[in-house]
Coordinates of C-alpha atoms and ligand atoms in Angstrom, one line a residue:
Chain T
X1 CA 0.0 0.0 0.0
X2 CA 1.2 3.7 -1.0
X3 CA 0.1 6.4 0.4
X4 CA -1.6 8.8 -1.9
X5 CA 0.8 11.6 -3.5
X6 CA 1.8 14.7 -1.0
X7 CA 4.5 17.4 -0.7
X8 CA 7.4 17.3 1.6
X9 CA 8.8 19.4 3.8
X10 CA 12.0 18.7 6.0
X11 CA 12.4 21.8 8.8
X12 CA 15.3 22.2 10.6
X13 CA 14.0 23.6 13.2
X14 CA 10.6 24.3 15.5
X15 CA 10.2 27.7 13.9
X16 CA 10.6 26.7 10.5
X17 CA 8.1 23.6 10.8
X18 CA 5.4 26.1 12.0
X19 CA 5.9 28.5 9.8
X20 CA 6.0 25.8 7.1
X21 CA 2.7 24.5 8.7
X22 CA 1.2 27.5 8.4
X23 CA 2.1 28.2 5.2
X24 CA 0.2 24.7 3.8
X25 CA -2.9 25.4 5.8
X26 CA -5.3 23.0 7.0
X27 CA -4.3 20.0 4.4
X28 CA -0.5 20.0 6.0
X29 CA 0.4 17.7 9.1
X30 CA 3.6 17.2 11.0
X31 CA 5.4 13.6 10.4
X32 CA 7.7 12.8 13.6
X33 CA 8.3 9.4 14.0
X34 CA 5.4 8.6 11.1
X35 CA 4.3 5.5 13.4
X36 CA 0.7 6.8 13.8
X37 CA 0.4 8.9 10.2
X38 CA 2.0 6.8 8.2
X39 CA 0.2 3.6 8.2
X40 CA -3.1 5.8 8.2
X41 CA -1.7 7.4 5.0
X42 CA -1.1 4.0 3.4
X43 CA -4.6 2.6 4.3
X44 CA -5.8 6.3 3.5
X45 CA -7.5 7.1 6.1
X46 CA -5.4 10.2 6.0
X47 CA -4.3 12.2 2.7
X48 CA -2.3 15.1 3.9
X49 CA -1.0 17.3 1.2
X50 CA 1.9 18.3 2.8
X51 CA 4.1 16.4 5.5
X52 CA 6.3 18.6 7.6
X53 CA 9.0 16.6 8.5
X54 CA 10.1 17.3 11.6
X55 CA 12.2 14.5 12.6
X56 CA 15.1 15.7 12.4
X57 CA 14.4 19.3 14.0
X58 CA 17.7 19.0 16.7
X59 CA 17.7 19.9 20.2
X60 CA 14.2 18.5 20.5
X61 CA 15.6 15.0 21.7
X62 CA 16.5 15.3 25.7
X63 CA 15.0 14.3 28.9
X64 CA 17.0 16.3 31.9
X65 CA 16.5 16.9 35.3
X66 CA 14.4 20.6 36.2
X67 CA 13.8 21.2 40.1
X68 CA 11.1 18.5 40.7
X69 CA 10.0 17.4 37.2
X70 CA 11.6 15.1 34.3
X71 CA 11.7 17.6 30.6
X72 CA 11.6 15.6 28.0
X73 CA 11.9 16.8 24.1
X74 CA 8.7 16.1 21.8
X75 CA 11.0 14.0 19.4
X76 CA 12.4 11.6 22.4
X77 CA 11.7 8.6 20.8
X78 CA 10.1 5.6 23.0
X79 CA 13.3 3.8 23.5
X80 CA 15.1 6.4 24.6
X81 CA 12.1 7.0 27.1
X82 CA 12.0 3.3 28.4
X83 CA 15.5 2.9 28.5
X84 CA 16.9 6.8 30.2
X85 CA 18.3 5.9 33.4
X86 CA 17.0 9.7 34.7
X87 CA 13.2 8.7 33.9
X88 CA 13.8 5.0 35.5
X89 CA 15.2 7.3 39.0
X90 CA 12.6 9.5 38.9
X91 CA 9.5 8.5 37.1
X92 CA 9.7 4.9 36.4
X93 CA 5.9 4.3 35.6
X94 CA 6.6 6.1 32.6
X95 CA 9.8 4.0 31.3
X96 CA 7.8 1.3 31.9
X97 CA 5.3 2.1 30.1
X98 CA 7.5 3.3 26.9
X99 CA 8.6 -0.1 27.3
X100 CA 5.2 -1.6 26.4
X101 CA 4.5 1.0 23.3
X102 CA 4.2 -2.0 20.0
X103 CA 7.6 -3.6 19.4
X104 CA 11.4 -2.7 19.5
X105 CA 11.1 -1.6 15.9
X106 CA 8.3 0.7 16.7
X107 CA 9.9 2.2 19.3
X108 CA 13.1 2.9 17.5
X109 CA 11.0 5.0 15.3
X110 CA 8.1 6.6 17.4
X111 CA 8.5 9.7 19.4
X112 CA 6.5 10.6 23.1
X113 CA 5.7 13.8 21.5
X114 CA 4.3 12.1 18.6
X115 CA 2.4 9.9 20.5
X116 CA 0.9 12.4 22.8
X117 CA -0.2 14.9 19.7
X118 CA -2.0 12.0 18.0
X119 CA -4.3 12.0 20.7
X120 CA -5.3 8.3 20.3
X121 CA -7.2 6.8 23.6
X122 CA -6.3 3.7 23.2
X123 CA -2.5 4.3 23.4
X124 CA -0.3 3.9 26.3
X125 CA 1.2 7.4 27.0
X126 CA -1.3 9.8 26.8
X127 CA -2.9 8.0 29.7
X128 CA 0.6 7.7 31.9
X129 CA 1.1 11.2 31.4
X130 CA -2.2 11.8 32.2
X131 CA -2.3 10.0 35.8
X132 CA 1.3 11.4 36.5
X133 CA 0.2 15.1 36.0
X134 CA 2.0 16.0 33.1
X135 CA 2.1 19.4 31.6
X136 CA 2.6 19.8 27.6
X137 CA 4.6 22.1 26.2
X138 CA 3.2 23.9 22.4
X139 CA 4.9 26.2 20.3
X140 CA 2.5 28.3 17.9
X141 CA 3.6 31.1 15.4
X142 CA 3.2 33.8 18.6
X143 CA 5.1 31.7 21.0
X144 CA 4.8 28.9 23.5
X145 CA 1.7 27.9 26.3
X146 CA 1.8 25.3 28.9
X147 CA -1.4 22.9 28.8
X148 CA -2.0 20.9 31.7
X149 CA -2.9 17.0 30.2
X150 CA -5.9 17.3 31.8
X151 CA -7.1 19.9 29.5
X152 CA -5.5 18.5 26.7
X153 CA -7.5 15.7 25.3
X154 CA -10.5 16.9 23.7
X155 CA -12.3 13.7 21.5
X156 CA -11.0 11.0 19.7
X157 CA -7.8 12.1 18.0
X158 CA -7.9 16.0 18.8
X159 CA -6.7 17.6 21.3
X160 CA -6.0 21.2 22.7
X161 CA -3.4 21.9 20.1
X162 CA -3.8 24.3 16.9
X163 CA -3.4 23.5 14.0
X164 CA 0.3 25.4 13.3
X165 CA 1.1 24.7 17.4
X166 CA 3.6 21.9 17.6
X167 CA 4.2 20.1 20.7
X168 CA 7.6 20.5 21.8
X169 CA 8.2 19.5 25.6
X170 CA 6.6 17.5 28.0
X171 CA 7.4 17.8 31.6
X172 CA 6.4 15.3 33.9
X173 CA 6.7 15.7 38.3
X174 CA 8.9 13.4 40.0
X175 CA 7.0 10.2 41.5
X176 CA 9.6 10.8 44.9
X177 CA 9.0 6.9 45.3
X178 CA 5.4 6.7 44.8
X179 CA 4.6 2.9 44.3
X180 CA 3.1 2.4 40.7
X181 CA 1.6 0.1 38.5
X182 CA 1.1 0.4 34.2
X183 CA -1.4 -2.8 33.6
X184 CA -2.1 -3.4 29.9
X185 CA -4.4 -5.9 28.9
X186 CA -3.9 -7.6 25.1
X187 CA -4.1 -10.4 22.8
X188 CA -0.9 -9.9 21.4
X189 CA 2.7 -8.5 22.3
X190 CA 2.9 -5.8 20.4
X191 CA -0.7 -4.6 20.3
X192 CA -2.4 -1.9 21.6
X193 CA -4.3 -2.0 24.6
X194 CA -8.0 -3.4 25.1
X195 CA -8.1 -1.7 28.1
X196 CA -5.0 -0.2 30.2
X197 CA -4.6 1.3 33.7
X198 CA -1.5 3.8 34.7
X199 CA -1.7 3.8 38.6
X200 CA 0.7 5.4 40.9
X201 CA 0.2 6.0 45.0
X202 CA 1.9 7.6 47.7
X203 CA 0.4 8.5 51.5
X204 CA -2.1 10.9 50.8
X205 CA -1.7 11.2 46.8
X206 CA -2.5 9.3 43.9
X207 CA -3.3 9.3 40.1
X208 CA -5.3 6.7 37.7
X209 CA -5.7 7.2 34.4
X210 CA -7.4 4.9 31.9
X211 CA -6.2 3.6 28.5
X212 CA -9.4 2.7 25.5
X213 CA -12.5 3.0 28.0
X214 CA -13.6 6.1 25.8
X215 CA -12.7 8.8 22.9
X216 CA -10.2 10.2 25.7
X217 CA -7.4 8.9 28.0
X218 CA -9.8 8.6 31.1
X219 CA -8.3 10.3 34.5
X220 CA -9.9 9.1 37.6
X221 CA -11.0 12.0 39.9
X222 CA -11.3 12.3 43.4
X223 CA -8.5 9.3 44.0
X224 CA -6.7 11.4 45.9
X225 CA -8.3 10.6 49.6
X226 CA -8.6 7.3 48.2
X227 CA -4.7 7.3 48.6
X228 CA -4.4 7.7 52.3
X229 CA -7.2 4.7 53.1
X230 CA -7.1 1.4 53.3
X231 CA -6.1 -0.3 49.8
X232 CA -10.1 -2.1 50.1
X233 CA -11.9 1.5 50.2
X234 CA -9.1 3.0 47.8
X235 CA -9.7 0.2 45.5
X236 CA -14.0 0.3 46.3
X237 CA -13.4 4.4 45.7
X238 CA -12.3 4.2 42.3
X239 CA -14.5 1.2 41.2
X240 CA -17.2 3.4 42.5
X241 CA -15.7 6.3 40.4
X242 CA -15.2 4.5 37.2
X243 CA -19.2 3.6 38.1
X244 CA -20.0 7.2 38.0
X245 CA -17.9 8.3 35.1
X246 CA -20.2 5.4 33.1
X247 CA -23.3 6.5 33.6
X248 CA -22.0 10.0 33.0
X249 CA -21.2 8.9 29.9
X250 CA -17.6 10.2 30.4
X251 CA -16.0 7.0 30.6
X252 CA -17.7 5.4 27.3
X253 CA -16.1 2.2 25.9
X254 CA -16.9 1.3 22.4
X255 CA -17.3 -2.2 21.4
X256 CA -14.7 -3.4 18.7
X257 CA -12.9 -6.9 16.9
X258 CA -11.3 -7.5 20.5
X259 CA -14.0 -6.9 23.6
X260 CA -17.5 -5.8 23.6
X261 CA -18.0 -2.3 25.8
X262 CA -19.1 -4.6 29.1
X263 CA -16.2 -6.9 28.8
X264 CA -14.1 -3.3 29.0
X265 CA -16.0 -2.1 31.4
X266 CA -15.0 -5.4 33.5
X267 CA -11.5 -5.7 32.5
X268 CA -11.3 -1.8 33.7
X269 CA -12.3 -2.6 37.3
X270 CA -10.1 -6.0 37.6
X271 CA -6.9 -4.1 36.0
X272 CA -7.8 -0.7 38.7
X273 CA -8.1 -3.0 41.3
X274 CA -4.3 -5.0 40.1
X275 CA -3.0 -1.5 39.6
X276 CA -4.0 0.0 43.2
X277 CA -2.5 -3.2 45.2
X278 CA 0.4 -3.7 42.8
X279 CA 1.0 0.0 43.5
X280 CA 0.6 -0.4 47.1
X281 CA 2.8 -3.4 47.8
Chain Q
X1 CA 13.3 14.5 -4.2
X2 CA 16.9 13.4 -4.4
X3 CA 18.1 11.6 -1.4
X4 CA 21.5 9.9 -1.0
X5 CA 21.0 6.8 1.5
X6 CA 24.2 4.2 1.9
X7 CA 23.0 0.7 1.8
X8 CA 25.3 -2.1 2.7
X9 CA 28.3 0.3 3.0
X10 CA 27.4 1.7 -0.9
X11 CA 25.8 5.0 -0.8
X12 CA 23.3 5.4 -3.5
X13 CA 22.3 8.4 -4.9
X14 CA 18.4 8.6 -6.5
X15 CA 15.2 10.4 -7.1
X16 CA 12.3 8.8 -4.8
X17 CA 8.5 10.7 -4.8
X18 CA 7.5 11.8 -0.9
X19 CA 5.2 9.1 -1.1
X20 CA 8.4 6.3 -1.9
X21 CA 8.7 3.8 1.0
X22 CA 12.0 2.8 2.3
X23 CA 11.2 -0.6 1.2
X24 CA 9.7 -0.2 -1.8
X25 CA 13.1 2.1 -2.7
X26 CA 15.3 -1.1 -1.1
X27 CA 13.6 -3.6 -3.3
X28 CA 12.6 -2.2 -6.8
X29 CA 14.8 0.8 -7.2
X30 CA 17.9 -0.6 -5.6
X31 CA 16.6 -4.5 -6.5
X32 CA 17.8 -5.7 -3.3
X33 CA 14.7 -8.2 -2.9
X34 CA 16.3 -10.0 0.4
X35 CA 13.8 -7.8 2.5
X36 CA 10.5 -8.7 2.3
X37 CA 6.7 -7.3 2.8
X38 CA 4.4 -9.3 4.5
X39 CA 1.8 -7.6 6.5
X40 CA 2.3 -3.9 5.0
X41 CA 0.5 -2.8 7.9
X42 CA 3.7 -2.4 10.8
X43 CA 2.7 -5.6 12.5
X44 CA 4.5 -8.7 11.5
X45 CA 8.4 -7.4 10.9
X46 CA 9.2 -8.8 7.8
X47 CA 10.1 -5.8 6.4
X48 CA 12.6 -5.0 9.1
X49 CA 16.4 -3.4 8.2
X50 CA 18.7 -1.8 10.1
X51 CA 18.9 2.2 10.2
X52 CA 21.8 4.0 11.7
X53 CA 22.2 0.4 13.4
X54 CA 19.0 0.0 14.8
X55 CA 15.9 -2.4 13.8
X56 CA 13.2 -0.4 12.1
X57 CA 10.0 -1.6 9.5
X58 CA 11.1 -0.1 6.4
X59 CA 7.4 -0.5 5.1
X60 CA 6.8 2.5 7.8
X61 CA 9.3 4.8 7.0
X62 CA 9.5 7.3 4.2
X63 CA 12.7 6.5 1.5
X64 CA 13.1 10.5 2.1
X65 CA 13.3 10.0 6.1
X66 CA 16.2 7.8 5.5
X67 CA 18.2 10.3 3.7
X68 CA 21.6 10.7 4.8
X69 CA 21.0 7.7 7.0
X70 CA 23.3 4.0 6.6
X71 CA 20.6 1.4 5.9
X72 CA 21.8 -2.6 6.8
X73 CA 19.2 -4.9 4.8
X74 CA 20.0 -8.4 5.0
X75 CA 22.4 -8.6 1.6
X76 CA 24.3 -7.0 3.9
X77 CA 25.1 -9.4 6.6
X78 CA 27.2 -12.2 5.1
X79 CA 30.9 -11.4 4.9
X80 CA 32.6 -10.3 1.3
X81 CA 33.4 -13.7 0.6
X82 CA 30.1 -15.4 1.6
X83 CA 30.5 -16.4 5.0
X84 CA 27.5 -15.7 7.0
X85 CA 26.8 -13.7 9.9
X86 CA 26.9 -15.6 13.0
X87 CA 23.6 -14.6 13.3
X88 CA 22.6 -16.5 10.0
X89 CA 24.8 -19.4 10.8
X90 CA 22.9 -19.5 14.7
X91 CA 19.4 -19.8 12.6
X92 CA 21.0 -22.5 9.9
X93 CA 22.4 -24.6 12.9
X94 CA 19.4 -24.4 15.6
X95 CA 16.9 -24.4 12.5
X96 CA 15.1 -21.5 12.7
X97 CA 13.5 -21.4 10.0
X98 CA 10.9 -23.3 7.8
X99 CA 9.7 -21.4 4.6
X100 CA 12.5 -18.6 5.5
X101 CA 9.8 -16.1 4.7
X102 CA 10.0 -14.2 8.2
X103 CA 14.1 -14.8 8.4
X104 CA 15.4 -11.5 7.0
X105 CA 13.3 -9.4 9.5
X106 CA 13.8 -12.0 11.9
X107 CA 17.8 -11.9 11.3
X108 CA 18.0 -8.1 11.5
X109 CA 15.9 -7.6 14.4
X110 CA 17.9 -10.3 16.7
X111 CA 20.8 -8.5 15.7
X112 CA 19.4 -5.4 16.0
X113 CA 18.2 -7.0 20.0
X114 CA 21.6 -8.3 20.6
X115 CA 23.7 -4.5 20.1
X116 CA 21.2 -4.0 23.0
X117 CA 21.1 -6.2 25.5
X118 CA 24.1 -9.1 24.0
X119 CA 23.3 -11.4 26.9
X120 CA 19.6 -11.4 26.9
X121 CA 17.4 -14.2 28.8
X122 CA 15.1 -16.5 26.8
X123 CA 12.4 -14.2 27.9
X124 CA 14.5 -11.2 26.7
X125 CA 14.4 -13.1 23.3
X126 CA 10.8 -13.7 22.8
X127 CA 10.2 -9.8 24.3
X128 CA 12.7 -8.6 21.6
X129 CA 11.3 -9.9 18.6
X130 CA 7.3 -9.0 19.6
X131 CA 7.6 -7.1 16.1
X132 CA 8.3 -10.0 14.1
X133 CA 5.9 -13.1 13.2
X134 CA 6.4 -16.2 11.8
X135 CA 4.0 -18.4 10.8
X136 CA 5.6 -21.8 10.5
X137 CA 8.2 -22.4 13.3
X138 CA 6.3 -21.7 16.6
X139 CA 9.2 -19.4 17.2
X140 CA 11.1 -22.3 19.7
X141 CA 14.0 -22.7 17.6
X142 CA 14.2 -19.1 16.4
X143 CA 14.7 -18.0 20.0
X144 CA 16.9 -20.8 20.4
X145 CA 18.8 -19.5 17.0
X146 CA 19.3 -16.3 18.7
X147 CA 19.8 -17.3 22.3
X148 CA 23.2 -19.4 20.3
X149 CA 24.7 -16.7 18.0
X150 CA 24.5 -14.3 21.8
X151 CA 27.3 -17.0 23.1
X152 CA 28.4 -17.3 19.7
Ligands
LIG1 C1 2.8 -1.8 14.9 C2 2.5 -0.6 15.8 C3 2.2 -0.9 17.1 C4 2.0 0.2 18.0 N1 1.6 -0.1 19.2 C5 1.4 0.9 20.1 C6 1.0 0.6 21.4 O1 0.9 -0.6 21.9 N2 0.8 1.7 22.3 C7 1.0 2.9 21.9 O2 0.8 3.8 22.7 N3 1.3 3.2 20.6 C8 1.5 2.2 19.7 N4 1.9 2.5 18.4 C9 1.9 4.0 18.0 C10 3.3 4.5 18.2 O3 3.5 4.8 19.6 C11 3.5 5.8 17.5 O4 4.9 6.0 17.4 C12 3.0 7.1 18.2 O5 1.7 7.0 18.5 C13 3.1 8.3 17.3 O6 4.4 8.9 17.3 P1 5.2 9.3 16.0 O7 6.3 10.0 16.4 O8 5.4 8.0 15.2 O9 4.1 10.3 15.3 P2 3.7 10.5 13.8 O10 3.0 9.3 13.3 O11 4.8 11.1 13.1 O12 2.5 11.6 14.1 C14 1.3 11.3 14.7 C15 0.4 12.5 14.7 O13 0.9 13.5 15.6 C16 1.2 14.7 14.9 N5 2.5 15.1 15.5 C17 3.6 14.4 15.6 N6 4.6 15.0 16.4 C18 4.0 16.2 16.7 C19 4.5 17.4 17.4 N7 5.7 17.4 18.0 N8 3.6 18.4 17.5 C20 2.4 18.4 17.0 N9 1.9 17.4 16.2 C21 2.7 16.3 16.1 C22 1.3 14.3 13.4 O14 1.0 15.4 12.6 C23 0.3 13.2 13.3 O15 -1.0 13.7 13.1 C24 2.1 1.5 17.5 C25 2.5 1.8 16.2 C26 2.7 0.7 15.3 C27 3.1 1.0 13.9
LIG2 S1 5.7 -5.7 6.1 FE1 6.5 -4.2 7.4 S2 5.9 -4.9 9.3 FE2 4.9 -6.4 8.0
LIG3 S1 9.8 -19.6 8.7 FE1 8.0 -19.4 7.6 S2 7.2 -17.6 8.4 FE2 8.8 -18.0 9.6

């Protein structure tokens, strides 16, 4: 399969990719690490006009140490993510899950920033980010904003970024030792999620996000008391949230090839539950 | 575009549309058929090559992303005068393979697994090669392929 004919783009750096973006218009995309776009192009169920390349934008591969968060570049790719011994030291949950993003080859190629942009509920780091509190870094033609992840994820595959904002940071706080827990439930290896829970605890503090139990990456509210009691209520608390957030219609699981909505709906409370004691051993 | 990739230590010079996958240029524009399409949808490895030294699925990536980049396909692993890679000789010896169809990807990924972690557990092994499917051998004597060339 070829994708169908487009324009192409490399910048060499952040400026030029937006102002190349904004150039094109609406029919112009970004390609990082192509692992999302690309097989959409070939199937067609994207035909951008223009691809921006911005792989090889420098200085936009790094995760460093600032005060109490973890910075890392939009164009970190996964392995560098899942293997940085900085991120292992300070925020293991989300090495970890890097570590679990489709196969060694994908993660050679795909980047967190890339991942994260593409918006896609059923992937593994906008949800880890999510629970962990990150805040996402975009750069638009009149400068950069911070948007919390909580306000970023707006439906399935679109988020709080413009069109001609690229993402080009993400900053995640430091766990300080928080027990944690990435559960990901799948048929295969190197396959996405059918339903996946990033869970991390500390006296008096906690964060679970879910992964494909809606058009968004799901963050549990009101965990955080649930943190400080025993693991049985903390466990109950969220069960009872994840409750809620169904009938609400917030947490909204679509039935596909793999699991029907109620087999999601079950597999999200078993995994929770997994995730909370796992994080509380 | 013009792009100038090196492929098995050659660097070739050519003009590839946007649209040109890397293994489409690899196989008809360079005729280097060794690596092979299976899925064409990222899943089963087949496709796999080295870029820059790492395992990637050249049916994902753009002939234009790989400019300026070294690209390892599996033409490249023997030695000049035929011998193979210890790799290749691990999957001859521990029979590894049945219609061979998966054995390029399979051949660069392992190596590609080994630069990382070059004393990897059985598990490590089976981990490593998620990307990478074979449908004949049940993947026993594939890991064990690999699991030999690592004390080769
Ligand atoms: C076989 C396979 C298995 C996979 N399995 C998983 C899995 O299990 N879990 C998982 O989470 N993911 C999985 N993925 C997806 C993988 O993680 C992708 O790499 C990632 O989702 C996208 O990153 P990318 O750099 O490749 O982005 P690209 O494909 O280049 O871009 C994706 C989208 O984001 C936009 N974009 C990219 N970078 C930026 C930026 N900096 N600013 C603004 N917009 C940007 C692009 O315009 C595009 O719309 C899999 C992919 C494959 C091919
Ligand atoms: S042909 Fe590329 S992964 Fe299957
Ligand atoms: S040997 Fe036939 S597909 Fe692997």
């Amino acid at each position: 399969m070829i994708p169908a004919a487009f324009d192409y783009a490399r910048a060499s750096s952040a400026e030029e990719a937006i102002a190349l973006i904004g150039q094109y218009g609406d029919e112009a995309k970004f390609l990082a690490g192509g692992h999302s776009l690309l097989p959409l192009m070939k199937l067609r169920l994207a035909q951008p006009t223009v691809l921006v390349d911005i792989g090889r934008v420098p200085d936009l591969s790094y995760i460093r140490e600032e005060g109490d968060q973890i910075a890392i570049g939009a164009l970190t790719r996964h392995m560098d993510v899942e293997t940085s011994p900085l991120l292992h030291q300070h925020v293991p949950l989300l090495a970890h899950a890097a570590g679990h993003v489709g196969d060694p080859q994908v993660r050679h190629r795909g980047t967190i920033g890339g991942s994260i942009a593409h918006a896609d509920p059923a992937s593994d780091l906008p949800a880890t980010t999510l629970a962990l509190g990150a805040t996402y870094v975009a750069k638009g033609p009149n400068g950069t904003r911070e948007i919390a992840a909580a306000d970023f994820y707006h439906g399935f595959l679109t988020s709080a970024l413009e069109a001609d904002e690229m993402l080009v940071e993400i900053r995640v706080p430091k766990m300080n030792g928080a027990g944690w827990s990435f559960q990901k439930f799948n048929r295969r290896a190197q396959d996405w999620a059918i339903v996946g829970v990033a869970a991390w605890r500390r006296n008096g503090d906690a964060g679970v996000a879910l992964v494909n139990m809606g058009s968004v990456p799901i963050l549990a509210t009101d965990v955080a008391s649930a943190a400080s009691s025993r693991i049985g209520s903390a466990i109950r608390r969220v069960t009872n949230w994840l409750d809620t957030s169904l009938a609400a219609a917030q947490a909204d699981p679509q039935p596909d090839l793999n699991a029907s909505a109620d087999y999601r709906v079950h597999l999200a409370k078993v995994l929770t539950r997994r995730a909370l004691e796992a994080a509380s051993a | 575009m013009e792009i100038s990739v090196t492929v098995n230590g050659v660097k070739h010079t050519a003009e590839v549309e946007g649209r040109t996958l890397l293994v489409h240029f690899v196989r008809e524009q360079l005729g280097m058929t060794g690596t092979n399409i299976g899925c064409d949808t990222s899943s089963c490895g087949a496709c796999s090559v080295h870029l820059d030294g790492e395992a990637v699925k050249s049916c994902t990536i753009l002939a234009v992303q790989a400019d300026g980049t070294e690209i390892t396909t599996i033409e490249g692993m023997a030695g000049a005068d035929g011998t193979l890679h210890p790799m290749q000789q691990a999957f001859m010896e521990n029979h590894g393979l049945q219609c061979g169809y998966c054995t390029p990807g399979m051949v660069m990924a392992a190596t590609s697994l080994l630069k990382e972690n070059p004393n990897p557990t059985e598990e490590d092994v089976r981990l490593g090669l998620e990307g990478n499917l074979c449908r004949c051998t049940g993947y026993h004597n594939i890991v064990q392929s690999v699991l030999a060339a690592a004390k080769a």
